[in-house]
Each structure stands twice: as structure tokens, then as C-alpha cells.
Amino acid sequence: MTSTAIFAGGCFWCMVEPFETQPGILNVVSGYTGGHVPNPTYEQVASHTTGHTEAVQITFDPEIISYRELVEIYWQQTDPTDAMGQFQDRGDSYRPVIYVNSEEQRQVALASRKALAESGRFDEPIVTTIEDAQPFYPAEEEHQQFYKKNPRRYQIEEADGRSQFKQTHWQ
């Protein structure tokens, strides 16, 4: 049996590798969710008019890796105090969201967010939202596995604040 998790945390290019490299992850797809336009294109989402966020849909084996573990990995990829984007990516299509597809996922995400808020790790409030999963639309093929297809561009994206933030707050 497999399960799915959907996370938005800025550019989806930077959200694939941290999950895909974990045992128990079967597939990670870059795509769009949470908006009001069916089957949006990258250009439409980038125009900030569709309501979608760039997100990753993760298919995993819960016998090997738990949803709770995925949520913990998620926190370490994002700035949970920035509601209007992530690092150099600005706007609502880059906002941090945990999309839940069950009451169990909701409870895990809420407890994890509360624990993070109470940890004192961040001076600012935790603003990552927890929302019901919406239809997920896979992004165009050129956006899938971006870190493998375009390693130099991926390194530039990561170096633009995300990797430094991760090092400062999670190492």
C-alpha cells in the first residue's frame, strides 16, 4: 500500500531532491495545486492569476517512511516564517503549504507545526498553512527531475538563499 503527501515550499525544483533521496519514496512529481484553473501551465501559474502553488506530490511507502517523517523533512526545506514566498521566489504561487488528504495527515501536520512553533528555533511566527488537498496537476516534463536534468541551474537556485537558510536553521 502507498500513500501520498503534497507540499508547497517555493520553487518546486528545489523540493524534489530532499524527498526523492529518502528510503521509501516511490515517486516525486512537480506540479500545481490549490488553484481555480484546471490543468494550468507553468506560464499561467507564474502569472500569479490561477491561485495555484508550485508543489510536489510524493508517493511513499508508509511501512518504510512515515508521513510524520516527511513533514519533518519538509520543515527543513522551507522558511516557515515567510508567508509570501520562499527565498528568491516571491508571490502566492510560492507560499509554504502542507496539503493534507486525510484527518490523520491533518493531525500530524498540526502537531508538528505546533511543536516547531514552541521549539524556539524561529523568532518569527510559523505561518505555513495546512490546507485540504486540491486537485494536483503535474507540471510539464521539463520541470520534472530538474535537479538531475539541470544540475548547474539547480545549484544556482539552491544557492540563492535556501541552502544558507537551511544551514543556519537546521544544521
Short mmCIF file of N, CA and C in Angstrom, two decimals:
data_model
loop_
_atom_site.label_atom_id
_atom_site.label_comp_id
_atom_site.label_asym_id
_atom_site.label_seq_id
_atom_site.Cartn_x
_atom_site.Cartn_y
_atom_site.Cartn_z
N MET A 1 0.84 -1.19 0.00
CA MET A 1 0.00 0.00 0.00
C MET A 1 0.88 1.25 0.00
N THR A 2 0.48 2.24 -0.77
CA THR A 2 1.22 3.50 -0.82
C THR A 2 0.32 4.63 -0.35
N SER A 3 0.96 5.74 0.00
CA SER A 3 0.26 6.96 0.40
C SER A 3 0.86 8.12 -0.38
N THR A 4 0.16 9.26 -0.33
CA THR A 4 0.70 10.45 -0.98
C THR A 4 0.73 11.61 0.01
N ALA A 5 1.66 12.50 -0.23
CA ALA A 5 1.80 13.74 0.53
C ALA A 5 2.02 14.84 -0.49
N ILE A 6 1.49 16.04 -0.21
CA ILE A 6 1.69 17.18 -1.10
C ILE A 6 2.20 18.35 -0.26
N PHE A 7 3.34 18.89 -0.70
CA PHE A 7 3.96 20.01 0.00
C PHE A 7 4.29 21.12 -0.99
N ALA A 8 4.05 22.36 -0.59
CA ALA A 8 4.47 23.52 -1.36
C ALA A 8 5.46 24.29 -0.50
N GLY A 9 6.60 24.63 -1.10
CA GLY A 9 7.63 25.34 -0.35
C GLY A 9 8.53 26.13 -1.27
N GLY A 10 7.94 27.00 -2.06
CA GLY A 10 8.73 27.76 -3.02
C GLY A 10 8.83 27.01 -4.32
N CYS A 11 9.86 27.27 -5.06
CA CYS A 11 10.07 26.64 -6.36
C CYS A 11 10.08 25.12 -6.22
N PHE A 12 9.26 24.45 -7.02
CA PHE A 12 9.20 23.00 -6.90
C PHE A 12 10.49 22.33 -7.32
N TRP A 13 11.31 22.99 -8.10
CA TRP A 13 12.59 22.42 -8.49
C TRP A 13 13.42 22.04 -7.27
N CYS A 14 13.34 22.87 -6.23
CA CYS A 14 14.18 22.68 -5.05
C CYS A 14 13.54 21.74 -4.02
N MET A 15 12.33 21.28 -4.28
CA MET A 15 11.63 20.44 -3.30
C MET A 15 11.69 18.96 -3.65
N VAL A 16 12.24 18.59 -4.79
CA VAL A 16 12.23 17.20 -5.22
C VAL A 16 13.34 16.39 -4.56
N GLU A 17 14.57 16.81 -4.74
CA GLU A 17 15.73 16.02 -4.28
C GLU A 17 15.67 15.66 -2.79
N PRO A 18 15.33 16.59 -1.88
CA PRO A 18 15.35 16.22 -0.46
C PRO A 18 14.42 15.07 -0.11
N PHE A 19 13.34 14.91 -0.87
CA PHE A 19 12.42 13.81 -0.61
C PHE A 19 12.80 12.57 -1.41
N GLU A 20 13.13 12.78 -2.66
CA GLU A 20 13.39 11.66 -3.56
C GLU A 20 14.54 10.78 -3.10
N THR A 21 15.46 11.35 -2.36
CA THR A 21 16.64 10.61 -1.93
C THR A 21 16.41 9.80 -0.66
N GLN A 22 15.18 9.83 -0.12
CA GLN A 22 14.88 9.11 1.13
C GLN A 22 14.40 7.69 0.83
N PRO A 23 14.78 6.73 1.68
CA PRO A 23 14.23 5.38 1.53
C PRO A 23 12.72 5.42 1.68
N GLY A 24 12.02 4.62 0.89
CA GLY A 24 10.57 4.54 0.98
C GLY A 24 9.83 5.50 0.07
N ILE A 25 10.56 6.39 -0.61
CA ILE A 25 9.93 7.31 -1.55
C ILE A 25 9.88 6.61 -2.90
N LEU A 26 8.68 6.50 -3.45
CA LEU A 26 8.49 5.81 -4.71
C LEU A 26 8.48 6.76 -5.90
N ASN A 27 7.98 7.99 -5.70
CA ASN A 27 7.90 8.94 -6.79
C ASN A 27 7.71 10.34 -6.22
N VAL A 28 8.33 11.33 -6.87
CA VAL A 28 8.11 12.73 -6.53
C VAL A 28 7.82 13.46 -7.84
N VAL A 29 6.65 14.10 -7.89
CA VAL A 29 6.22 14.79 -9.10
C VAL A 29 6.08 16.28 -8.78
N SER A 30 6.68 17.11 -9.62
CA SER A 30 6.49 18.57 -9.52
C SER A 30 5.18 18.93 -10.19
N GLY A 31 4.44 19.85 -9.57
CA GLY A 31 3.17 20.25 -10.18
C GLY A 31 2.55 21.45 -9.51
N TYR A 32 1.24 21.59 -9.76
CA TYR A 32 0.50 22.76 -9.31
C TYR A 32 -0.76 22.29 -8.58
N THR A 33 -1.11 22.98 -7.51
CA THR A 33 -2.31 22.63 -6.76
C THR A 33 -2.85 23.86 -6.04
N GLY A 34 -4.11 23.76 -5.61
CA GLY A 34 -4.71 24.80 -4.80
C GLY A 34 -5.33 25.95 -5.56
N GLY A 35 -5.40 25.86 -6.87
CA GLY A 35 -5.92 26.97 -7.65
C GLY A 35 -7.29 26.71 -8.23
N HIS A 36 -7.72 27.61 -9.11
CA HIS A 36 -9.07 27.55 -9.68
C HIS A 36 -9.10 27.33 -11.18
N VAL A 37 -7.94 27.08 -11.80
CA VAL A 37 -7.88 26.84 -13.25
C VAL A 37 -7.48 25.38 -13.47
N PRO A 38 -8.31 24.60 -14.18
CA PRO A 38 -7.92 23.20 -14.43
C PRO A 38 -6.72 23.12 -15.37
N ASN A 39 -5.85 22.16 -15.11
CA ASN A 39 -4.68 21.89 -15.96
C ASN A 39 -3.87 23.14 -16.30
N PRO A 40 -3.43 23.88 -15.28
CA PRO A 40 -2.69 25.12 -15.59
C PRO A 40 -1.31 24.82 -16.17
N THR A 41 -0.81 25.77 -16.91
CA THR A 41 0.56 25.68 -17.43
C THR A 41 1.50 26.43 -16.49
N TYR A 42 2.78 26.21 -16.67
CA TYR A 42 3.78 26.92 -15.88
C TYR A 42 3.61 28.43 -16.05
N GLU A 43 3.40 28.87 -17.28
CA GLU A 43 3.24 30.30 -17.55
C GLU A 43 2.03 30.87 -16.82
N GLN A 44 0.92 30.12 -16.82
CA GLN A 44 -0.28 30.59 -16.12
C GLN A 44 -0.02 30.71 -14.63
N VAL A 45 0.59 29.70 -14.03
CA VAL A 45 0.86 29.73 -12.59
C VAL A 45 1.84 30.86 -12.27
N ALA A 46 2.86 31.02 -13.12
CA ALA A 46 3.86 32.07 -12.90
C ALA A 46 3.25 33.47 -13.00
N SER A 47 2.11 33.60 -13.66
CA SER A 47 1.45 34.90 -13.78
C SER A 47 0.73 35.29 -12.49
N HIS A 48 0.66 34.37 -11.53
CA HIS A 48 0.03 34.59 -10.22
C HIS A 48 -1.45 34.93 -10.34
N THR A 49 -2.13 34.36 -11.35
CA THR A 49 -3.55 34.63 -11.55
C THR A 49 -4.42 33.39 -11.38
N THR A 50 -3.83 32.22 -11.15
CA THR A 50 -4.60 30.97 -11.10
C THR A 50 -4.89 30.51 -9.68
N GLY A 51 -4.19 31.08 -8.69
CA GLY A 51 -4.35 30.65 -7.31
C GLY A 51 -3.56 29.42 -6.93
N HIS A 52 -2.83 28.84 -7.88
CA HIS A 52 -2.06 27.63 -7.60
C HIS A 52 -0.76 27.93 -6.87
N THR A 53 -0.27 26.92 -6.17
CA THR A 53 1.09 26.94 -5.66
C THR A 53 1.89 25.90 -6.43
N GLU A 54 3.18 26.16 -6.59
CA GLU A 54 4.08 25.11 -7.07
C GLU A 54 4.25 24.15 -5.91
N ALA A 55 4.13 22.86 -6.19
CA ALA A 55 4.17 21.87 -5.12
C ALA A 55 4.79 20.57 -5.62
N VAL A 56 5.06 19.69 -4.68
CA VAL A 56 5.49 18.34 -5.03
C VAL A 56 4.49 17.35 -4.45
N GLN A 57 4.18 16.33 -5.25
CA GLN A 57 3.33 15.23 -4.80
C GLN A 57 4.24 14.02 -4.63
N ILE A 58 4.27 13.52 -3.41
CA ILE A 58 5.19 12.44 -3.05
C ILE A 58 4.40 11.16 -2.83
N THR A 59 4.75 10.13 -3.56
CA THR A 59 4.17 8.80 -3.33
C THR A 59 5.18 8.04 -2.50
N PHE A 60 4.72 7.51 -1.36
CA PHE A 60 5.65 6.86 -0.43
C PHE A 60 5.05 5.59 0.16
N ASP A 61 5.94 4.77 0.68
CA ASP A 61 5.55 3.54 1.36
C ASP A 61 5.58 3.82 2.86
N PRO A 62 4.39 3.91 3.50
CA PRO A 62 4.36 4.25 4.92
C PRO A 62 4.95 3.17 5.83
N GLU A 63 5.23 2.01 5.28
CA GLU A 63 5.92 0.97 6.06
C GLU A 63 7.40 1.30 6.20
N ILE A 64 7.91 2.14 5.30
CA ILE A 64 9.34 2.47 5.29
C ILE A 64 9.59 3.88 5.82
N ILE A 65 8.76 4.83 5.39
CA ILE A 65 8.90 6.21 5.85
C ILE A 65 7.51 6.73 6.20
N SER A 66 7.39 7.36 7.35
CA SER A 66 6.07 7.81 7.81
C SER A 66 5.77 9.22 7.29
N TYR A 67 4.50 9.55 7.30
CA TYR A 67 4.09 10.90 6.95
C TYR A 67 4.72 11.91 7.91
N ARG A 68 4.79 11.56 9.18
CA ARG A 68 5.42 12.43 10.17
C ARG A 68 6.87 12.74 9.78
N GLU A 69 7.58 11.73 9.32
CA GLU A 69 8.97 11.94 8.89
C GLU A 69 9.03 12.85 7.67
N LEU A 70 8.08 12.70 6.76
CA LEU A 70 8.05 13.57 5.59
C LEU A 70 7.81 15.02 5.99
N VAL A 71 6.91 15.24 6.95
CA VAL A 71 6.64 16.60 7.42
C VAL A 71 7.91 17.20 8.05
N GLU A 72 8.65 16.40 8.79
CA GLU A 72 9.91 16.90 9.38
C GLU A 72 10.92 17.27 8.30
N ILE A 73 11.00 16.48 7.24
CA ILE A 73 11.88 16.81 6.12
C ILE A 73 11.41 18.11 5.47
N TYR A 74 10.10 18.22 5.30
CA TYR A 74 9.52 19.43 4.69
C TYR A 74 9.94 20.70 5.44
N TRP A 75 9.79 20.69 6.76
CA TRP A 75 10.15 21.91 7.51
C TRP A 75 11.58 22.34 7.21
N GLN A 76 12.46 21.38 7.03
CA GLN A 76 13.88 21.69 6.85
C GLN A 76 14.22 22.19 5.44
N GLN A 77 13.22 22.26 4.57
CA GLN A 77 13.44 22.77 3.21
C GLN A 77 12.90 24.18 3.02
N THR A 78 12.18 24.68 4.02
CA THR A 78 11.45 25.93 3.84
C THR A 78 11.77 26.93 4.94
N ASP A 79 11.35 28.18 4.70
CA ASP A 79 11.32 29.19 5.75
C ASP A 79 9.87 29.28 6.19
N PRO A 80 9.52 28.63 7.29
CA PRO A 80 8.12 28.58 7.71
C PRO A 80 7.60 29.90 8.27
N THR A 81 8.44 30.93 8.29
CA THR A 81 8.02 32.25 8.78
C THR A 81 7.72 33.22 7.65
N ASP A 82 7.82 32.78 6.41
CA ASP A 82 7.63 33.65 5.25
C ASP A 82 6.38 33.22 4.48
N ALA A 83 5.28 33.94 4.65
CA ALA A 83 4.00 33.57 4.04
C ALA A 83 3.90 33.93 2.57
N MET A 84 4.76 34.80 2.08
CA MET A 84 4.61 35.29 0.70
C MET A 84 5.67 34.80 -0.26
N GLY A 85 6.19 33.63 -0.01
CA GLY A 85 7.16 33.05 -0.92
C GLY A 85 8.25 32.36 -0.15
N GLN A 86 9.25 31.93 -0.87
CA GLN A 86 10.38 31.25 -0.27
C GLN A 86 11.65 31.74 -0.93
N PHE A 87 12.50 32.37 -0.11
CA PHE A 87 13.82 32.82 -0.56
C PHE A 87 13.65 33.77 -1.74
N GLN A 88 14.27 33.49 -2.90
CA GLN A 88 14.17 34.44 -4.01
C GLN A 88 12.83 34.34 -4.74
N ASP A 89 12.05 33.31 -4.46
CA ASP A 89 10.76 33.11 -5.13
C ASP A 89 9.67 33.83 -4.36
N ARG A 90 9.08 34.85 -4.98
CA ARG A 90 8.11 35.69 -4.29
C ARG A 90 6.73 35.54 -4.90
N GLY A 91 5.71 35.64 -4.08
CA GLY A 91 4.34 35.61 -4.55
C GLY A 91 3.58 34.40 -4.04
N ASP A 92 2.26 34.45 -4.22
CA ASP A 92 1.40 33.41 -3.67
C ASP A 92 1.64 32.03 -4.25
N SER A 93 2.16 31.93 -5.46
CA SER A 93 2.41 30.61 -6.03
C SER A 93 3.60 29.92 -5.37
N TYR A 94 4.32 30.65 -4.53
CA TYR A 94 5.47 30.08 -3.83
C TYR A 94 5.27 29.99 -2.32
N ARG A 95 4.05 30.23 -1.86
CA ARG A 95 3.80 30.23 -0.41
C ARG A 95 3.94 28.82 0.17
N PRO A 96 4.32 28.73 1.43
CA PRO A 96 4.50 27.40 2.05
C PRO A 96 3.17 26.83 2.54
N VAL A 97 2.86 25.63 2.04
CA VAL A 97 1.60 24.98 2.40
C VAL A 97 1.84 23.48 2.56
N ILE A 98 1.26 22.91 3.59
CA ILE A 98 1.16 21.46 3.71
C ILE A 98 -0.28 21.12 3.32
N TYR A 99 -0.43 20.42 2.20
CA TYR A 99 -1.76 20.00 1.74
C TYR A 99 -2.03 18.60 2.31
N VAL A 100 -3.11 18.46 3.04
CA VAL A 100 -3.42 17.18 3.69
C VAL A 100 -4.58 16.50 2.99
N ASN A 101 -4.50 15.17 2.91
CA ASN A 101 -5.57 14.43 2.23
C ASN A 101 -6.32 13.49 3.17
N SER A 102 -6.13 13.68 4.48
CA SER A 102 -6.87 12.88 5.46
C SER A 102 -6.83 13.60 6.81
N GLU A 103 -7.73 13.21 7.68
CA GLU A 103 -7.73 13.77 9.03
C GLU A 103 -6.45 13.38 9.76
N GLU A 104 -5.97 12.17 9.51
CA GLU A 104 -4.71 11.73 10.14
C GLU A 104 -3.56 12.63 9.73
N GLN A 105 -3.44 12.93 8.43
CA GLN A 105 -2.38 13.83 7.97
C GLN A 105 -2.55 15.21 8.61
N ARG A 106 -3.79 15.68 8.70
CA ARG A 106 -4.03 17.00 9.31
C ARG A 106 -3.51 17.02 10.74
N GLN A 107 -3.83 16.00 11.52
CA GLN A 107 -3.41 15.97 12.93
C GLN A 107 -1.90 15.91 13.06
N VAL A 108 -1.25 15.13 12.21
CA VAL A 108 0.21 15.05 12.22
C VAL A 108 0.81 16.41 11.88
N ALA A 109 0.29 17.05 10.82
CA ALA A 109 0.82 18.35 10.39
C ALA A 109 0.60 19.43 11.45
N LEU A 110 -0.60 19.45 12.05
CA LEU A 110 -0.89 20.44 13.09
C LEU A 110 0.02 20.26 14.30
N ALA A 111 0.20 19.01 14.74
CA ALA A 111 1.06 18.75 15.89
C ALA A 111 2.51 19.13 15.59
N SER A 112 2.95 18.84 14.39
CA SER A 112 4.32 19.16 14.00
C SER A 112 4.53 20.67 13.94
N ARG A 113 3.56 21.40 13.36
CA ARG A 113 3.67 22.85 13.29
C ARG A 113 3.68 23.46 14.69
N LYS A 114 2.84 22.94 15.57
CA LYS A 114 2.79 23.43 16.95
C LYS A 114 4.14 23.18 17.65
N ALA A 115 4.69 21.99 17.47
CA ALA A 115 5.99 21.67 18.08
C ALA A 115 7.08 22.59 17.55
N LEU A 116 7.05 22.86 16.25
CA LEU A 116 8.05 23.76 15.67
C LEU A 116 7.89 25.17 16.25
N ALA A 117 6.66 25.64 16.35
CA ALA A 117 6.40 26.98 16.90
C ALA A 117 6.88 27.09 18.34
N GLU A 118 6.72 26.02 19.10
CA GLU A 118 7.11 26.03 20.52
C GLU A 118 8.59 25.74 20.74
N SER A 119 9.28 25.34 19.69
CA SER A 119 10.69 24.94 19.82
C SER A 119 11.63 26.11 20.06
N GLY A 120 11.21 27.33 19.68
CA GLY A 120 12.08 28.48 19.80
C GLY A 120 13.12 28.58 18.71
N ARG A 121 13.04 27.71 17.71
CA ARG A 121 14.01 27.71 16.61
C ARG A 121 13.92 28.99 15.79
N PHE A 122 12.72 29.57 15.71
CA PHE A 122 12.50 30.78 14.92
C PHE A 122 11.97 31.89 15.82
N ASP A 123 12.41 33.12 15.54
CA ASP A 123 11.95 34.28 16.30
C ASP A 123 10.58 34.75 15.81
N GLU A 124 10.29 34.54 14.55
CA GLU A 124 9.02 34.96 13.95
C GLU A 124 8.00 33.83 14.05
N PRO A 125 6.70 34.17 13.94
CA PRO A 125 5.67 33.13 13.98
C PRO A 125 5.76 32.17 12.78
N ILE A 126 5.32 30.95 12.99
CA ILE A 126 5.25 29.95 11.92
C ILE A 126 3.97 30.24 11.14
N VAL A 127 4.09 30.54 9.86
CA VAL A 127 2.95 30.94 9.05
C VAL A 127 2.58 29.93 7.96
N THR A 128 3.30 28.84 7.87
CA THR A 128 2.96 27.79 6.91
C THR A 128 1.53 27.34 7.16
N THR A 129 0.73 27.30 6.11
CA THR A 129 -0.66 26.89 6.27
C THR A 129 -0.81 25.39 6.06
N ILE A 130 -1.86 24.86 6.64
CA ILE A 130 -2.23 23.46 6.46
C ILE A 130 -3.61 23.49 5.83
N GLU A 131 -3.71 22.98 4.60
CA GLU A 131 -4.93 23.09 3.83
C GLU A 131 -5.33 21.74 3.26
N ASP A 132 -6.62 21.60 2.95
CA ASP A 132 -7.09 20.37 2.31
C ASP A 132 -6.44 20.22 0.95
N ALA A 133 -6.09 18.99 0.61
CA ALA A 133 -5.53 18.72 -0.71
C ALA A 133 -6.57 19.07 -1.78
N GLN A 134 -6.09 19.64 -2.85
CA GLN A 134 -6.91 20.00 -4.01
C GLN A 134 -6.41 19.17 -5.19
N PRO A 135 -7.09 19.24 -6.33
CA PRO A 135 -6.55 18.53 -7.50
C PRO A 135 -5.10 18.93 -7.75
N PHE A 136 -4.29 17.94 -8.06
CA PHE A 136 -2.87 18.15 -8.32
C PHE A 136 -2.63 17.92 -9.81
N TYR A 137 -1.98 18.90 -10.44
CA TYR A 137 -1.70 18.82 -11.87
C TYR A 137 -0.20 18.73 -12.08
N PRO A 138 0.29 17.62 -12.63
CA PRO A 138 1.74 17.52 -12.88
C PRO A 138 2.22 18.65 -13.79
N ALA A 139 3.39 19.17 -13.48
CA ALA A 139 4.00 20.21 -14.31
C ALA A 139 4.52 19.58 -15.60
N GLU A 140 4.87 20.43 -16.52
CA GLU A 140 5.42 20.00 -17.80
C GLU A 140 6.69 19.18 -17.57
N GLU A 141 7.01 18.33 -18.53
CA GLU A 141 8.12 17.38 -18.41
C GLU A 141 9.45 18.08 -18.08
N GLU A 142 9.69 19.27 -18.64
CA GLU A 142 10.98 19.93 -18.38
C GLU A 142 11.15 20.33 -16.91
N HIS A 143 10.06 20.34 -16.15
CA HIS A 143 10.15 20.68 -14.73
C HIS A 143 10.32 19.46 -13.83
N GLN A 144 10.17 18.27 -14.39
CA GLN A 144 10.32 17.05 -13.60
C GLN A 144 11.80 16.71 -13.47
N GLN A 145 12.20 16.29 -12.27
CA GLN A 145 13.59 15.87 -12.02
C GLN A 145 14.59 16.96 -12.43
N PHE A 146 14.22 18.20 -12.16
CA PHE A 146 15.02 19.34 -12.61
C PHE A 146 16.45 19.26 -12.09
N TYR A 147 16.62 18.83 -10.84
CA TYR A 147 17.96 18.81 -10.25
C TYR A 147 18.88 17.84 -10.97
N LYS A 148 18.31 16.82 -11.61
CA LYS A 148 19.12 15.87 -12.38
C LYS A 148 19.37 16.37 -13.80
N LYS A 149 18.35 16.98 -14.39
CA LYS A 149 18.45 17.44 -15.79
C LYS A 149 19.27 18.71 -15.94
N ASN A 150 19.23 19.57 -14.92
CA ASN A 150 19.88 20.88 -14.99
C ASN A 150 20.66 21.15 -13.70
N PRO A 151 21.69 20.34 -13.42
CA PRO A 151 22.36 20.45 -12.13
C PRO A 151 22.96 21.83 -11.85
N ARG A 152 23.49 22.49 -12.87
CA ARG A 152 24.09 23.81 -12.64
C ARG A 152 23.01 24.84 -12.27
N ARG A 153 21.94 24.87 -13.02
CA ARG A 153 20.84 25.81 -12.71
C ARG A 153 20.25 25.50 -11.34
N TYR A 154 20.12 24.22 -11.03
CA TYR A 154 19.60 23.82 -9.72
C TYR A 154 20.50 24.33 -8.60
N GLN A 155 21.81 24.22 -8.76
CA GLN A 155 22.75 24.72 -7.75
C GLN A 155 22.59 26.23 -7.56
N ILE A 156 22.37 26.95 -8.65
CA ILE A 156 22.18 28.40 -8.57
C ILE A 156 20.91 28.70 -7.78
N GLU A 157 19.83 27.97 -8.07
CA GLU A 157 18.56 28.16 -7.35
C GLU A 157 18.75 27.89 -5.86
N GLU A 158 19.41 26.80 -5.53
CA GLU A 158 19.64 26.43 -4.13
C GLU A 158 20.51 27.46 -3.42
N ALA A 159 21.50 28.00 -4.14
CA ALA A 159 22.44 28.93 -3.54
C ALA A 159 21.82 30.30 -3.28
N ASP A 160 20.65 30.53 -3.85
CA ASP A 160 20.02 31.85 -3.74
C ASP A 160 19.24 32.00 -2.44
N GLY A 161 19.85 31.60 -1.34
CA GLY A 161 19.26 31.81 -0.03
C GLY A 161 18.81 30.54 0.67
N ARG A 162 18.29 29.57 -0.07
CA ARG A 162 17.74 28.37 0.53
C ARG A 162 18.80 27.56 1.28
N SER A 163 19.91 27.27 0.62
CA SER A 163 20.92 26.42 1.27
C SER A 163 21.51 27.11 2.50
N GLN A 164 21.74 28.42 2.43
CA GLN A 164 22.26 29.14 3.58
C GLN A 164 21.27 29.12 4.73
N PHE A 165 19.99 29.33 4.41
CA PHE A 165 18.94 29.30 5.43
C PHE A 165 18.89 27.93 6.11
N LYS A 166 18.93 26.89 5.30
CA LYS A 166 18.90 25.53 5.83
C LYS A 166 20.09 25.29 6.76
N GLN A 167 21.24 25.74 6.34
CA GLN A 167 22.45 25.56 7.14
C GLN A 167 22.33 26.32 8.46
N THR A 168 21.84 27.55 8.40
CA THR A 168 21.72 28.37 9.59
C THR A 168 20.71 27.82 10.59
N HIS A 169 19.57 27.36 10.10
CA HIS A 169 18.47 26.98 10.99
C HIS A 169 18.36 25.49 11.29
N TRP A 170 18.98 24.64 10.46
CA TRP A 170 18.74 23.20 10.64
C TRP A 170 20.00 22.37 10.86
N GLN A 171 21.18 22.96 10.72
CA GLN A 171 22.40 22.16 10.93
C GLN A 171 22.78 22.10 12.39
#
